[in-house]
Amino acid sequence: MMQKIIFLSLFLSLTQGVLAQTTRNTVAKQMDKTPNLKLAYLSSIKYPGFQLGVEFPMFAKEKTITKASGWSKTKLKERFLTANMSFYHHPDFHNNLILSAEWLMRKTRKSGWFVEFSPGIGYSRTFLNGTTYIKDDDGSIKTKALAGNHYFAASVGGGFGYDFMSKSKQPIKAYFSGKMFVFAPFNTVVLPRPALTFGVISNLSIFKNKNNN
Amino acid sequence: MRNIFFILFVLVFSACRKENIALGTSVYETFFVQHKGASTPIHVSGNTASKVMLIFIPGGPGGPGLVYKTKDMEKIEEKYAVAYINQRECGTSQGKSTEPNTMDLMTEDLEIMIETLKFRYGKDLSVFILGHSFGGMAVSAYVTKGNNQNTIKGWIDADGISDYAAIGNLTRDMYLKYGQQEIALGKKVAEWTPIVEWCKAHPNALTLEEIQYINQQTDGEELMDEYINPVDYGAQSTYFSSLSKKFDFPLVPYAINIFTTGALGSSLSKDIETRAYHQKLKNVTIPSLFLVGKYDFLCPPTLHQDAFDNTASKEKRIVIFPKSGHQTYLNEPELFVKEVSDFMTKYK
């Protein structure tokens, strides 16, 4: 028991010494509440599509870590609520239009590089890629326009990008992200569907500035 | 912004393009049938101008139709058209069934598919149906319901299951027969002995659990492989891979369905266990063809012989493939194609 007390006291005194040399400072950052517009090429497996989205800024924090040596690191943590429209075209299977809302968590370094993570939920409407036939109530076979199915859609994704504002002062970001969609109920279970997106994000204030001019 | 919405409109609604259906000698087209929540694709390949079509119903359950489009099947496609279908919750079907999946619901689906094919290709289309393995149960269910047999020219049961409860006992008898034979010949004695002993210890009608046990514990075809033509699965999968790339085959739904639709406890597997069509075959009078492998331990030749004997049709034939197991279309493809093609030519 005595040995444990001595060891604990020694451990605490040493770590206190280390901690005293590192300061962490977190401040709430005033966010520009103007939404960001995002436009991306989306590839679901190998099938082409696109994604349009709007990021609504929620809050931001700037976290700085400074060491006694003078070294410091600053990261901007931002949170957005995003509204997205995603689409892909899979011949002989379906076209899929997905409307979703995501909670986007982005961490940006002073260098301009950022990483992000976003879980989301939404709605998927597929359009079958082929003539679709049904048996009508009168017993006759007919073709059905806009035939497809409706699903609940969940997604989780993550990626990285670069904010051109940090160096060249351009209000534009480029990003690359991977996402996994899950559609349910699909037959007896669910349908997972991976996607990659490569796109740009621009702050809508550039349109505001043009109008003001 | 207007341009974006225009492009979106074109892309989203490109799926509802009006289709020109032209008959041809070397056609490949995909369309869908929707019924009670399920969207099931049909892939038609071959000579639609012949006005003769074979509907190939896959096994599994869960299997996709397109996996049966082998290089050898193309010989039939040169003469006639083949419709490779996907049943609900199987293959590359989509949607969500609004009712629990059962053989009755799948029969309803098949009725609508046949009506659709005649709507699309003409009322004078001569239709044959062929079911492999579980698909054999689907064709048995179709021809024994009401007046369905009058909508087709003939039906083919290929290694099919037409009486689920009977399978276990017939499979046990087959394991016993060949086990004792092989032990007497001194072949694979260590493998056969426990199987023969289990069969002798279970001489009465097997329960469903015992049926599942014996099918899971042993692979009769593997034990009898010296008597069966080997299948070049490498070449088959290479060919299927080339097809799936060519036809944008959605592999993920296929993989999910094959493992879930017929899984133990699913509504369909519970329904299948109750099905027996042999007695109902007494009402079937249309041309009937039964194809079975001599070493098919899953759906033994004795099962097909019983189905054949019960079928009332005067135009019926049973062919036992001497070097085949459960996949006659792969073990002896030339014989399979010849039998199917000759049957269609005779009765079209």
Short mmCIF file of C-alpha atoms in Angstrom, two decimals, chain B residues 133 136-137 140 157 160-171 211 272-281 298-300 303-304 306-307 310:
data_model
loop_
_atom_site.label_atom_id
_atom_site.label_comp_id
_atom_site.label_asym_id
_atom_site.label_seq_id
_atom_site.Cartn_x
_atom_site.Cartn_y
_atom_site.Cartn_z
CA SER B 133 -32.77 -26.84 -58.42
CA GLY B 136 -37.58 -26.76 -60.32
CA MET B 137 -39.96 -26.20 -57.41
CA SER B 140 -43.71 -27.40 -60.54
CA ASP B 157 -37.40 -29.68 -64.43
CA GLY B 160 -35.24 -29.60 -59.40
CA ILE B 161 -36.83 -29.92 -55.99
CA SER B 162 -40.49 -30.74 -56.38
CA ASP B 163 -41.10 -32.40 -53.03
CA TYR B 164 -39.01 -31.04 -50.19
CA ALA B 165 -39.98 -33.51 -47.50
CA ALA B 166 -39.15 -36.49 -49.73
CA ILE B 167 -35.62 -35.30 -50.44
CA GLY B 168 -34.12 -36.20 -47.08
CA ASN B 169 -35.13 -39.86 -47.20
CA LEU B 170 -34.15 -40.25 -50.85
CA THR B 171 -30.82 -38.56 -50.20
CA ILE B 211 -32.30 -33.47 -43.60
CA ILE B 272 -40.42 -24.40 -49.13
CA GLU B 273 -40.16 -27.02 -46.39
CA THR B 274 -43.92 -27.58 -46.59
CA ARG B 275 -44.15 -27.97 -50.36
CA ALA B 276 -44.83 -31.19 -52.27
CA TYR B 277 -46.07 -31.13 -55.86
CA HIS B 278 -45.79 -34.73 -57.01
CA GLN B 279 -49.44 -35.60 -56.44
CA LYS B 280 -50.53 -32.44 -58.24
CA LEU B 281 -48.49 -33.46 -61.29
CA LEU B 298 -29.32 -32.90 -53.34
CA CYS B 299 -32.27 -33.80 -55.60
CA PRO B 300 -31.80 -37.53 -56.26
CA LEU B 303 -37.18 -37.92 -56.79
CA HIS B 304 -37.35 -37.12 -60.48
CA ASP B 306 -41.36 -40.22 -58.94
CA ALA B 307 -42.25 -36.83 -60.44
CA ASN B 310 -46.85 -38.97 -61.48
#
